[in-house]
mmCIF file of C-alpha atoms and ligand atoms in Angstrom:
data_model
loop_
_atom_site.group_PDB
_atom_site.id
_atom_site.type_symbol
_atom_site.label_atom_id
_atom_site.label_comp_id
_atom_site.label_asym_id
_atom_site.label_seq_id
_atom_site.Cartn_x
_atom_site.Cartn_y
_atom_site.Cartn_z
ATOM 1 C CA MET P 1455 -45.288 104.629 5.201
ATOM 2 C CA ARG P 1456 -42.921 102.392 7.192
ATOM 3 C CA GLU P 1457 -40.394 102.758 9.961
ATOM 4 C CA ALA P 1458 -37.020 102.510 8.183
ATOM 5 C CA PHE P 1459 -34.821 102.153 11.280
ATOM 6 C CA SER P 1460 -34.249 103.413 14.813
ATOM 7 C CA THR P 1461 -31.162 104.198 16.873
ATOM 8 C CA GLU P 1462 -30.986 105.180 20.530
ATOM 9 C CA MET P 1463 -31.135 108.833 19.399
ATOM 10 C CA GLY P 1464 -33.911 108.731 16.820
ATOM 11 C CA THR P 1465 -36.226 107.116 14.291
ATOM 12 C CA LEU P 1466 -36.420 107.494 10.523
ATOM 13 C CA TRP P 1467 -39.555 106.833 8.541
ATOM 14 C CA GLN P 1468 -39.639 106.048 4.865
ATOM 15 C CA ALA P 1469 -42.644 108.150 4.014
ATOM 16 C CA ASP P 1470 -44.136 111.099 2.219
ATOM 17 C CA CYS P 1471 -43.775 113.941 4.699
ATOM 18 C CA LEU P 1472 -47.417 114.932 4.182
ATOM 19 C CA LYS P 1473 -48.445 111.480 5.418
ATOM 20 C CA TRP P 1474 -45.882 111.212 8.217
ATOM 21 C CA LEU P 1475 -46.055 114.720 9.734
ATOM 22 C CA PRO P 1476 -49.717 114.364 10.842
ATOM 23 C CA THR P 1477 -48.572 111.468 13.084
ATOM 24 C CA VAL P 1478 -46.196 113.764 15.019
ATOM 25 C CA ALA P 1479 -47.593 115.324 18.216
ATOM 26 C CA SER P 1480 -48.381 119.054 18.238
ATOM 27 C CA ASP P 1481 -45.965 121.406 20.054
ATOM 28 C CA SER P 1482 -43.441 118.587 20.542
ATOM 29 C CA VAL P 1483 -40.305 119.424 18.518
ATOM 30 C CA ASP P 1484 -37.538 121.796 19.653
ATOM 31 C CA LEU P 1485 -35.876 122.475 16.295
ATOM 32 C CA ILE P 1486 -36.886 121.791 12.694
ATOM 33 C CA PHE P 1487 -34.589 121.850 9.704
ATOM 34 C CA ALA P 1488 -36.195 121.496 6.260
ATOM 35 C CA ASP P 1489 -34.322 121.304 2.944
ATOM 36 C CA PRO P 1490 -36.990 120.357 0.398
ATOM 37 C CA PRO P 1491 -36.432 119.692 -3.295
ATOM 38 C CA PHE P 1492 -36.080 123.106 -4.980
ATOM 39 C CA ASN P 1493 -38.365 122.257 -7.946
ATOM 40 C CA LEU P 1494 -35.418 122.317 -10.329
ATOM 41 C CA GLY P 1495 -36.249 119.029 -12.025
ATOM 42 C CA LYS P 1496 -33.636 117.009 -10.111
ATOM 43 C CA ASP P 1497 -33.817 113.241 -10.108
ATOM 44 C CA TYR P 1498 -34.423 112.073 -6.526
ATOM 45 C CA GLY P 1499 -35.608 108.617 -7.606
ATOM 46 C CA ALA P 1500 -38.848 107.025 -8.711
ATOM 47 C CA GLY P 1501 -42.080 108.681 -7.568
ATOM 48 C CA ILE P 1502 -40.484 111.961 -6.401
ATOM 49 C CA ASP P 1503 -41.727 114.943 -8.364
ATOM 50 C CA ASP P 1504 -39.281 117.849 -8.543
ATOM 51 C CA GLU P 1505 -40.836 119.630 -11.490
ATOM 52 C CA ARG P 1506 -44.231 121.027 -10.565
ATOM 53 C CA PRO P 1507 -46.044 124.059 -11.901
ATOM 54 C CA GLU P 1508 -45.009 127.065 -9.808
ATOM 55 C CA GLU P 1509 -48.291 127.452 -7.898
ATOM 56 C CA GLY P 1510 -48.507 123.677 -7.331
ATOM 57 C CA TYR P 1511 -45.015 123.640 -5.817
ATOM 58 C CA LEU P 1512 -45.810 126.535 -3.493
ATOM 59 C CA ARG P 1513 -49.134 124.962 -2.471
ATOM 60 C CA TRP P 1514 -47.279 121.745 -1.606
ATOM 61 C CA CYS P 1515 -44.681 123.696 0.418
ATOM 62 C CA ARG P 1516 -47.370 125.615 2.313
ATOM 63 C CA GLU P 1517 -49.048 122.331 3.250
ATOM 64 C CA TRP P 1518 -45.981 120.860 4.968
ATOM 65 C CA CYS P 1519 -45.018 124.284 6.370
ATOM 66 C CA ASP P 1520 -48.377 124.332 8.198
ATOM 67 C CA GLU P 1521 -47.602 120.915 9.672
ATOM 68 C CA LEU P 1522 -44.138 122.087 10.744
ATOM 69 C CA VAL P 1523 -45.706 125.062 12.530
ATOM 70 C CA ARG P 1524 -48.094 122.709 14.328
ATOM 71 C CA VAL P 1525 -45.447 120.260 15.580
ATOM 72 C CA LEU P 1526 -42.947 122.952 16.664
ATOM 73 C CA ALA P 1527 -42.893 123.491 20.434
ATOM 74 C CA PRO P 1528 -43.430 127.006 21.826
ATOM 75 C CA GLY P 1529 -39.999 128.649 21.826
ATOM 76 C CA GLY P 1530 -38.820 126.162 19.177
ATOM 77 C CA SER P 1531 -36.927 127.195 16.045
ATOM 78 C CA LEU P 1532 -37.610 126.450 12.387
ATOM 79 C CA PHE P 1533 -34.921 126.667 9.701
ATOM 80 C CA LEU P 1534 -36.008 126.422 6.074
ATOM 81 C CA TYR P 1535 -33.413 126.166 3.295
ATOM 82 C CA ASN P 1536 -34.433 126.965 -0.277
ATOM 83 C CA LEU P 1537 -33.879 129.242 -3.248
ATOM 84 C CA PRO P 1538 -34.649 132.935 -2.562
ATOM 85 C CA ARG P 1539 -37.209 132.536 -5.393
ATOM 86 C CA TRP P 1540 -39.335 130.202 -3.212
ATOM 87 C CA ASN P 1541 -38.409 131.361 0.264
ATOM 88 C CA VAL P 1542 -39.707 134.855 -0.400
ATOM 89 C CA HIS P 1543 -43.195 133.301 -0.608
ATOM 90 C CA LEU P 1544 -42.676 130.807 2.236
ATOM 91 C CA ALA P 1545 -41.348 133.523 4.559
ATOM 92 C CA ALA P 1546 -44.535 135.518 3.985
ATOM 93 C CA HIS P 1547 -46.594 132.397 4.706
ATOM 94 C CA LEU P 1548 -44.769 131.622 7.966
ATOM 95 C CA ASP P 1549 -44.637 135.207 9.208
ATOM 96 C CA GLY P 1550 -47.610 135.420 11.595
ATOM 97 C CA PRO P 1551 -47.977 131.819 12.765
ATOM 98 C CA LEU P 1552 -44.257 132.073 13.631
ATOM 99 C CA THR P 1553 -41.948 134.981 14.445
ATOM 100 C CA PHE P 1554 -39.391 135.986 11.830
ATOM 101 C CA ARG P 1555 -35.788 135.987 13.096
ATOM 102 C CA HIS P 1556 -33.474 136.034 10.084
ATOM 103 C CA TRP P 1557 -32.994 135.539 6.371
ATOM 104 C CA ILE P 1558 -29.516 133.998 6.358
ATOM 105 C CA ALA P 1559 -27.635 134.167 3.068
ATOM 106 C CA ILE P 1560 -25.569 131.044 2.435
ATOM 107 C CA ASP P 1561 -22.907 131.976 -0.076
ATOM 108 C CA ILE P 1562 -22.605 129.456 -2.908
ATOM 109 C CA LYS P 1563 -19.443 129.273 -4.915
ATOM 110 C CA PHE P 1564 -20.363 127.128 -7.889
ATOM 111 C CA SER P 1565 -23.709 128.229 -9.299
ATOM 112 C CA LEU P 1566 -24.356 128.709 -13.005
ATOM 113 C CA PRO P 1567 -25.067 132.104 -14.552
ATOM 114 C CA ILE P 1568 -28.699 132.588 -15.673
ATOM 115 C CA ARG P 1569 -29.326 134.554 -18.868
ATOM 116 C CA GLY P 1570 -30.850 137.993 -18.200
ATOM 117 C CA ARG P 1571 -30.419 137.721 -14.406
ATOM 118 C CA LEU P 1572 -27.836 138.607 -11.797
ATOM 119 C CA TYR P 1573 -25.432 135.778 -11.047
ATOM 120 C CA PRO P 1574 -27.105 133.774 -8.239
ATOM 121 C CA SER P 1575 -24.691 133.666 -5.334
ATOM 122 C CA HIS P 1576 -26.696 132.656 -2.267
ATOM 123 C CA TYR P 1577 -29.296 130.262 -0.963
ATOM 124 C CA ALA P 1578 -31.761 131.500 1.645
ATOM 125 C CA LEU P 1579 -31.922 129.948 5.094
ATOM 126 C CA LEU P 1580 -35.062 131.226 6.833
ATOM 127 C CA TYR P 1581 -35.007 131.241 10.613
ATOM 128 C CA PHE P 1582 -38.300 131.556 12.512
ATOM 129 C CA CYS P 1583 -39.330 130.766 16.073
ATOM 130 C CA LYS P 1584 -42.665 129.899 17.659
ATOM 131 C CA GLY P 1585 -43.782 132.669 20.013
ATOM 132 C CA PRO P 1586 -42.035 135.982 20.628
ATOM 133 C CA ARG P 1587 -38.512 134.623 21.159
ATOM 134 C CA PRO P 1588 -36.593 131.352 20.908
ATOM 135 C CA ARG P 1589 -36.068 129.268 24.044
ATOM 136 C CA VAL P 1590 -32.476 128.597 22.934
ATOM 137 C CA PHE P 1591 -30.262 131.084 21.104
ATOM 138 C CA HIS P 1592 -26.556 130.265 21.221
ATOM 139 C CA PRO P 1593 -24.919 131.552 18.023
ATOM 140 C CA PRO P 1594 -21.307 130.330 18.107
ATOM 141 C CA ARG P 1595 -18.650 133.063 17.886
ATOM 142 C CA GLN P 1596 -16.533 132.900 14.752
ATOM 143 C CA PRO P 1597 -12.909 133.597 13.842
ATOM 144 C CA LEU P 1598 -12.353 136.726 11.735
ATOM 145 C CA GLU P 1599 -12.817 136.150 8.022
ATOM 146 C CA THR P 1600 -9.378 136.147 6.445
ATOM 147 C CA CYS P 1601 -7.890 135.746 2.979
ATOM 148 C CA ARG P 1602 -7.171 132.067 2.359
ATOM 149 C CA HIS P 1603 -3.916 132.962 0.609
ATOM 150 C CA CYS P 1604 -2.331 135.553 2.901
ATOM 151 C CA GLY P 1605 -4.386 135.530 6.131
ATOM 152 C CA GLY P 1606 -5.234 139.255 5.818
ATOM 153 C CA GLU P 1607 -8.564 140.472 7.235
ATOM 154 C CA LEU P 1608 -11.422 140.642 4.741
ATOM 155 C CA LYS P 1609 -13.128 143.355 6.813
ATOM 156 C CA ASP P 1610 -11.572 146.395 8.422
ATOM 157 C CA TYR P 1611 -12.377 146.488 12.136
ATOM 158 C CA GLY P 1612 -10.926 149.997 12.355
ATOM 159 C CA GLY P 1613 -10.540 151.334 15.891
ATOM 160 C CA TYR P 1614 -12.211 148.274 17.444
ATOM 161 C CA LYS P 1615 -9.227 145.962 17.048
ATOM 162 C CA ASN P 1616 -8.124 146.241 20.673
ATOM 163 C CA ARG P 1617 -11.645 145.840 22.017
ATOM 164 C CA MET P 1618 -12.635 142.570 20.394
ATOM 165 C CA ASN P 1619 -13.863 139.518 22.184
ATOM 166 C CA PRO P 1620 -10.946 137.071 22.215
ATOM 167 C CA ARG P 1621 -13.360 134.188 21.656
ATOM 168 C CA GLY P 1622 -14.250 135.485 18.170
ATOM 169 C CA VAL P 1623 -16.709 137.815 16.461
ATOM 170 C CA ASN P 1624 -20.507 137.641 16.422
ATOM 171 C CA LEU P 1625 -22.027 135.335 13.856
ATOM 172 C CA THR P 1626 -23.603 137.356 11.026
ATOM 173 C CA ASP P 1627 -26.512 136.562 8.714
ATOM 174 C CA VAL P 1628 -24.171 135.989 5.745
ATOM 175 C CA TRP P 1629 -22.360 132.639 5.886
ATOM 176 C CA ARG P 1630 -19.465 132.410 3.446
ATOM 177 C CA ASP P 1631 -17.734 129.395 4.951
ATOM 178 C CA ILE P 1632 -20.164 126.575 4.190
ATOM 179 C CA PRO P 1633 -18.403 124.182 1.814
ATOM 180 C CA PRO P 1634 -20.268 122.332 -0.932
ATOM 181 C CA VAL P 1635 -20.266 118.559 -0.490
ATOM 182 C CA ARG P 1636 -18.496 117.525 -3.666
ATOM 183 C CA HIS P 1637 -15.659 115.224 -2.804
ATOM 184 C CA ARG P 1638 -16.801 111.608 -3.109
ATOM 185 C CA ARG P 1639 -15.110 110.695 0.167
ATOM 186 C CA HIS P 1640 -17.389 113.158 2.013
ATOM 187 C CA LYS P 1641 -20.493 112.356 -0.005
ATOM 188 C CA ASN P 1642 -22.986 109.828 1.292
ATOM 189 C CA ARG P 1643 -25.100 109.366 -1.853
ATOM 190 C CA GLY P 1644 -25.508 110.661 -5.408
ATOM 191 C CA ALA P 1645 -28.111 113.415 -4.941
ATOM 192 C CA ASN P 1646 -27.898 116.779 -3.109
ATOM 193 C CA GLU P 1647 -26.420 116.780 0.318
ATOM 194 C CA LEU P 1648 -25.716 119.692 2.624
ATOM 195 C CA SER P 1649 -22.528 120.272 4.537
ATOM 196 C CA LEU P 1650 -22.471 118.945 8.072
ATOM 197 C CA LYS P 1651 -20.959 122.313 8.988
ATOM 198 C CA LEU P 1652 -24.262 124.042 8.175
ATOM 199 C CA LEU P 1653 -26.233 121.670 10.407
ATOM 200 C CA ASP P 1654 -23.637 121.881 13.165
ATOM 201 C CA ARG P 1655 -24.116 125.654 13.273
ATOM 202 C CA VAL P 1656 -27.909 125.531 13.015
ATOM 203 C CA LEU P 1657 -28.123 123.046 15.891
ATOM 204 C CA ASP P 1658 -25.742 125.175 17.974
ATOM 205 C CA ILE P 1659 -27.882 128.258 17.419
ATOM 206 C CA GLY P 1660 -31.271 126.800 18.225
ATOM 207 C CA SER P 1661 -30.942 123.652 20.340
ATOM 208 C CA GLU P 1662 -29.303 122.091 23.372
ATOM 209 C CA GLU P 1663 -28.230 118.564 24.220
ATOM 210 C CA GLY P 1664 -31.241 116.300 24.704
ATOM 211 C CA ASP P 1665 -33.527 118.478 22.539
ATOM 212 C CA LEU P 1666 -35.614 116.916 19.775
ATOM 213 C CA VAL P 1667 -34.738 117.804 16.158
ATOM 214 C CA LEU P 1668 -36.981 117.021 13.160
ATOM 215 C CA ASP P 1669 -36.165 116.933 9.436
ATOM 216 C CA PRO P 1670 -38.973 116.008 7.000
ATOM 217 C CA PHE P 1671 -36.616 115.678 3.968
ATOM 218 C CA GLY P 1672 -33.942 113.294 5.205
ATOM 219 C CA GLY P 1673 -31.867 113.070 1.999
ATOM 220 C CA ALA P 1674 -28.435 111.731 2.955
ATOM 221 C CA GLY P 1675 -29.213 112.191 6.651
ATOM 222 C CA THR P 1676 -27.016 115.223 7.368
ATOM 223 C CA THR P 1677 -29.412 116.606 9.993
ATOM 224 C CA PHE P 1678 -29.679 113.261 11.793
ATOM 225 C CA ALA P 1679 -25.901 112.719 11.694
ATOM 226 C CA ALA P 1680 -25.256 116.172 13.175
ATOM 227 C CA ALA P 1681 -27.994 115.698 15.792
ATOM 228 C CA ALA P 1682 -26.656 112.318 16.917
ATOM 229 C CA LEU P 1683 -23.050 113.557 17.150
ATOM 230 C CA LYS P 1684 -24.176 116.605 19.124
ATOM 231 C CA GLY P 1685 -26.318 114.692 21.606
ATOM 232 C CA ARG P 1686 -29.721 115.763 20.258
ATOM 233 C CA ARG P 1687 -32.593 113.346 19.774
ATOM 234 C CA TRP P 1688 -33.936 113.310 16.224
ATOM 235 C CA MET P 1689 -36.866 112.157 14.089
ATOM 236 C CA GLY P 1690 -37.584 112.434 10.403
ATOM 237 C CA CYS P 1691 -38.711 110.965 7.132
ATOM 238 C CA GLU P 1692 -37.453 110.467 3.592
ATOM 239 C CA LEU P 1693 -39.586 109.415 0.662
ATOM 240 C CA GLY P 1694 -36.737 107.863 -1.302
ATOM 241 C CA ASN P 1695 -34.216 105.205 -0.405
ATOM 242 C CA THR P 1696 -33.080 105.407 3.208
ATOM 243 C CA ALA P 1697 -30.181 102.909 3.108
ATOM 244 C CA ALA P 1698 -27.492 105.622 2.830
ATOM 245 C CA ILE P 1699 -28.811 107.315 5.983
ATOM 246 C CA GLU P 1700 -28.784 104.067 7.940
ATOM 247 C CA THR P 1701 -25.187 103.301 6.888
ATOM 248 C CA ARG P 1702 -24.058 106.836 7.664
ATOM 249 C CA LEU P 1703 -25.455 106.791 11.186
ATOM 250 C CA ALA P 1704 -24.020 103.337 11.835
ATOM 251 C CA GLU P 1705 -20.538 104.527 10.785
ATOM 252 C CA PRO P 1706 -20.173 108.076 12.129
ATOM 253 C CA GLY P 1707 -16.343 108.181 11.996
ATOM 254 C CA GLU P 1708 -15.918 110.495 8.992
ATOM 255 C CA ASP P 1709 -18.644 112.895 10.193
ATOM 256 C CA ALA P 1710 -17.129 112.986 13.680
ATOM 257 C CA ARG P 1711 -13.697 113.753 12.221
ATOM 258 C CA LEU P 1712 -15.093 116.648 10.155
ATOM 259 C CA LEU P 1713 -16.949 118.105 13.134
ATOM 260 C CA ASP P 1714 -13.812 117.911 15.290
ATOM 261 C CA ARG P 1715 -11.830 119.712 12.586
ATOM 262 C CA TRP P 1716 -14.327 122.583 12.386
ATOM 263 C CA HIS P 1717 -14.731 122.823 16.143
ATOM 264 C CA ALA P 1718 -10.961 123.129 16.509
ATOM 265 C CA GLU P 1719 -11.168 126.330 14.417
ATOM 266 C CA LEU P 1720 -13.600 127.987 16.848
ATOM 267 C CA GLY P 1721 -12.828 129.780 20.081
ATOM 268 C CA GLY P 1722 -10.391 132.481 18.953
ATOM 269 C CA LEU P 1723 -10.048 135.475 16.637
ATOM 270 C CA PHE P 1724 -7.806 133.610 14.185
ATOM 271 C CA THR P 1725 -7.609 129.975 13.179
ATOM 272 C CA ASP P 1726 -4.180 128.314 13.413
ATOM 273 C CA ARG P 1727 -3.974 128.327 9.632
ATOM 274 C CA ALA P 1728 -4.808 132.056 9.420
ATOM 275 C CA ARG P 1729 -2.226 132.842 12.082
ATOM 276 C CA THR P 1730 0.500 130.946 10.236
ATOM 277 C CA LEU P 1731 -0.361 132.736 6.982
ATOM 278 C CA ARG P 1732 -0.460 136.127 8.722
ATOM 279 C CA ASP P 1733 2.983 135.591 10.222
ATOM 280 C CA LYS P 1734 4.347 134.481 6.876
ATOM 281 C CA HIS P 1735 2.899 137.486 5.018
ATOM 282 C CA GLY P 1736 3.713 140.070 7.667
ATOM 283 C CA HIS P 1737 0.178 140.886 8.870
ATOM 284 C CA ASP P 1738 0.363 142.364 12.342
ATOM 285 C CA SER P 1739 -1.937 140.436 14.712
ATOM 286 C CA SER P 1740 -0.622 142.115 17.844
ATOM 287 C CA ARG P 1741 -3.161 144.953 17.647
ATOM 288 C CA TYR P 1742 -5.918 142.423 18.296
ATOM 289 C CA ARG P 1743 -6.641 140.998 21.715
ATOM 290 C CA LEU P 1744 -5.934 137.350 21.053
ATOM 291 C CA VAL P 1745 -6.921 134.275 23.003
ATOM 292 C CA THR P 1746 -3.259 133.881 23.977
ATOM 293 C CA ASP P 1747 -3.468 137.252 25.796
ATOM 294 C CA GLU P 1748 -6.092 135.746 28.079
ATOM 295 C CA THR P 1749 -4.328 132.521 28.892
HETATM 296 C C1 SAM O 2449 -32.591 118.492 -1.034
HETATM 297 S S1 SAM O 2449 -32.756 116.855 -0.500
HETATM 298 C C2 SAM O 2449 -32.357 116.928 1.238
HETATM 299 C C3 SAM O 2449 -30.901 116.753 1.490
HETATM 300 C C4 SAM O 2449 -30.562 116.725 2.966
HETATM 301 N N1 SAM O 2449 -30.763 118.019 3.595
HETATM 302 C C5 SAM O 2449 -29.116 116.299 3.166
HETATM 303 O O1 SAM O 2449 -28.257 117.141 3.506
HETATM 304 O O2 SAM O 2449 -28.808 115.151 2.940
HETATM 305 C C6 SAM O 2449 -34.493 116.650 -0.462
HETATM 306 C C7 SAM O 2449 -34.932 115.235 -0.115
HETATM 307 O O3 SAM O 2449 -36.356 115.226 0.045
HETATM 308 C C8 SAM O 2449 -36.852 113.983 -0.409
HETATM 309 N N2 SAM O 2449 -38.300 114.147 -0.678
HETATM 310 C C9 SAM O 2449 -38.875 114.664 -1.781
HETATM 311 N N3 SAM O 2449 -40.211 114.700 -1.631
HETATM 312 C C10 SAM O 2449 -40.471 114.218 -0.384
HETATM 313 C C11 SAM O 2449 -41.653 114.031 0.360
HETATM 314 N N4 SAM O 2449 -42.858 114.334 -0.149
HETATM 315 N N5 SAM O 2449 -41.556 113.533 1.617
HETATM 316 C C12 SAM O 2449 -40.337 113.223 2.146
HETATM 317 N N6 SAM O 2449 -39.188 113.359 1.475
HETATM 318 C C13 SAM O 2449 -39.236 113.866 0.229
HETATM 319 C C14 SAM O 2449 -35.999 113.680 -1.631
HETATM 320 O O4 SAM O 2449 -35.988 112.305 -1.921
HETATM 321 C C15 SAM O 2449 -34.631 114.210 -1.211
HETATM 322 O O5 SAM O 2449 -33.845 113.174 -0.662
#
């Protein structure tokens, strides 16, 4: 275990999380995000086992889950991203020491069909808090979901159209707008990497500026990048190579640009793009109370 690098916002350790987590103080972390290997036999580099017998994998997950429960501050929030296959067990393990809040379905567009099964179309993001309720809960309001071709509503809001909050609709527990990180320009290393948009939202929901965020599976550093850009302190570890994380945090320009783009879409019932499409395709937006009505 060694300290890989530090910035003014946080410190990364190159370490096995089961060795590093015991060094973190109890009840000290405001928000935890964990995206472990899914035990799908992926190559994360030398010495990282992603193909364990089922019970061995779950035993390993329960071990670091117990550490995450210990280090989480009262009122703190834990988000755990995994396949439904594993999170069904981990949710049962965490329910008791922590309080269950949500099973958030993250829609995935490009999965492969599995013979004899339903087509897998979501990953599970578990959301728990320590104690009866979270200290921070600020789910960001969202624009209406619209067709990317014509701007038409995907849901019918019926008679509620003239009574909607002009700042957007309530965030639901099904997230269809999280893009995969595929384009090489947005990708910080070869292996799995989550969208910054997912971390941006998670940090909005469960933390405030100055709070401390922990991620025990650093990967390409998406959690740390989001935390730093959003004024949160961070700490974490990664067993594999940490060079990509260090470079990413030293050069935050591309991440900052992406965050700005997504933030510009928030704050109203329709994004600019949806509005343009709606006008072009003759969808009547006037029945909604729009931000422009307020200003
Ligand atoms: C799914 S990736 C995380 C990706 C990350 N959320 C991101 O967006 O960049 C899981 C990471 O956990 C790391 N890892 C695997 N076993 C570990 C362990 N025992 N301790 C710490 N990190 C580990 C892997 O090297 C891999 O980078």
